[in-house]
Amino acid sequence: MYNRIEQSFSRQGLMKTLNAQLAAVEKGQVTITCEFSEALTQQHGFFHAGVATSIVDSACGYAALTMLPENTEVLTVEFKVNFMKPAKTDKLICIGKVLQSGKTLTVCEGYVYDSKEEKLIAKMTATMIGVAY
Amino acid sequence: MYNRIEQSFSRQGLMKTLNAQLAAVEKGQVTITCEFSEALTQQHGFFHAGVATSIVDSACGYAALTMLPENTEVLTVEFKVNFMKPAKTDKLICIGKVLQSGKTLTVCEGYVYDSKEEKLIAKMTATMIGVAY
Amino acid sequence: MYNRIEQSFSRQGLMKTLNAQLAAVEKGQVTITCEFSEALTQQHGFFHAGVATSIVDSACGYAALTMLPENTEVLTVEFKVNFMKPAKTDKLICIGKVLQSGKTLTVCEGYVYDSKEEKLIAKMTATMIGVAY
Amino acid sequence: MYNRIEQSFSRQGLMKTLNAQLAAVEKGQVTITCEFSEALTQQHGFFHAGVATSIVDSACGYAALTMLPENTEVLTVEFKVNFMKPAKTDKLICIGKVLQSGKTLTVCEGYVYDSKEEKLIAKMTATMIGVAY
């Protein structure tokens, strides 16, 4: 399972650009992390909301993928994110978890934490669709 | 107004990393564009959903800022994005528009189009908060 | 088309309870209205957010249904609503419109107006799924 | 605290109309239940999505209120709901929980369960604003 996710992850140009790391894969849950750099900031010098969103969206998509048959890929139908604390941290820890796995649609929740996993910076709810290829 | 937005935009490290361009600023509406590159892709070689989201979030935030007094900054409270078509295009055109401007909160809608502004790739609804500094 | 929608609408017990009226049906757009009564209030005596949401959800669902083949029904996958003005009015006018019609999923936008259609009280974005029966 | 919530709840005409019951109040969490009746159905004879949404919105609002000073009321800024299972049950159990309590905004999560609290029928994320009166 890790290999399947890792191969897809390594083809995501954006994850390289953001210097994101696939940290953990288990059935129904995937963790991706990202070290702080100036290249990822908003105007106040913290992580841009879009960085957290991009990474936790990937984590949710891969969490959904762990529940689906081999010849399936996952697309994001929609997501919603609440930003609760400023993303002032040296590393984002982004965890995607499957909440409900259906035949067509998978509902995931995404959590963006600071480097100590103490502060919940943002929370995502995402709907993913599995497409056979 | 353009200068105020442009100065803030130029401090966003992520916008440089994504090679995004501030294209137009008017009262209540801001347009940011982004040329395709391999550095911005998901696993199928199209724009990653996170790129579109990052840029249209910035466009919505700046659209909100155009409605607010000088010594105010804008933070994203939450947003929701529906992804409707694959982001297969050589340029994203991301437009943020103010739907409702209140004392504390501003509601914006964001539109992500292909390079011809024909296909609506994604639609955002965002809640922004103005903070005096 | 009107008859098909009207038959389904008349089977919705909640729409009767709320005294909602199917006001207009066209391809891709459905309008449902609701007169104010004390039975529909929140604690300050205005329409409860849930009334507006229930009705505009039905309007979006039926708007989606107008785009789908005869032997199909529609279920709500998810929706998001922003409440922008207090629902102080003697009648809610709730309009559901199809934004994107796909094979499996339909994305709709819902608008809740006051009785003069001047104030936008709330805005919904909804994802609907068509299910053959 | 229970009295404060109960007094407000009893002024919500809609909660009476839906025959909803305030079941439990603790700091940061409120439970409201609702027995099935034909008056609350959608076209297939199950609970309408709007009933679940109305009640869990009230539960989230009151959960937020438990965190705020006495002379404050709560308004819903926005919410998003994912509907995961058909609401086929004789009673809805709707739980609102505070996820993040801030000076101005409170983020809540709402859970809609069947009568045995086994099936998660729907999940809400809501942003509430406290207003002094």
mmCIF file of C-alpha atoms in Angstrom, chain B residues 9 12 18 28 51-52 55 61 65 70 76 79 81-82 91-93 99 113-114 121 127:
data_model
loop_
_atom_site.group_PDB
_atom_site.id
_atom_site.type_symbol
_atom_site.label_atom_id
_atom_site.label_comp_id
_atom_site.label_asym_id
_atom_site.label_seq_id
_atom_site.Cartn_x
_atom_site.Cartn_y
_atom_site.Cartn_z
ATOM 1 C CA PHE B 9 1.130 40.413 -2.852
ATOM 2 C CA GLN B 12 3.735 36.412 -0.336
ATOM 3 C CA LEU B 18 3.826 29.427 -7.856
ATOM 4 C CA GLY B 28 -14.458 44.392 -4.741
ATOM 5 C CA VAL B 51 -2.500 25.641 -6.664
ATOM 6 C CA ALA B 52 -5.900 26.833 -7.834
ATOM 7 C CA ILE B 55 -4.310 31.549 -5.743
ATOM 8 C CA GLY B 61 -8.552 37.960 0.382
ATOM 9 C CA LEU B 65 -9.154 44.095 1.392
ATOM 10 C CA GLU B 70 -6.291 51.405 5.108
ATOM 11 C CA THR B 76 -9.096 33.683 5.851
ATOM 12 C CA PHE B 79 -13.353 28.490 2.517
ATOM 13 C CA VAL B 81 -14.125 24.853 -3.022
ATOM 14 C CA ASN B 82 -15.952 22.704 -5.562
ATOM 15 C CA LYS B 91 -2.926 29.244 -17.481
ATOM 16 C CA LEU B 92 -5.264 29.574 -14.523
ATOM 17 C CA ILE B 93 -7.300 32.765 -14.242
ATOM 18 C CA LEU B 99 -20.425 39.042 -2.279
ATOM 19 C CA TYR B 113 -11.105 29.598 -15.105
ATOM 20 C CA ASP B 114 -8.945 28.158 -17.872
ATOM 21 C CA ILE B 121 -12.666 24.788 -13.250
ATOM 22 C CA THR B 127 -15.283 34.017 4.693
#
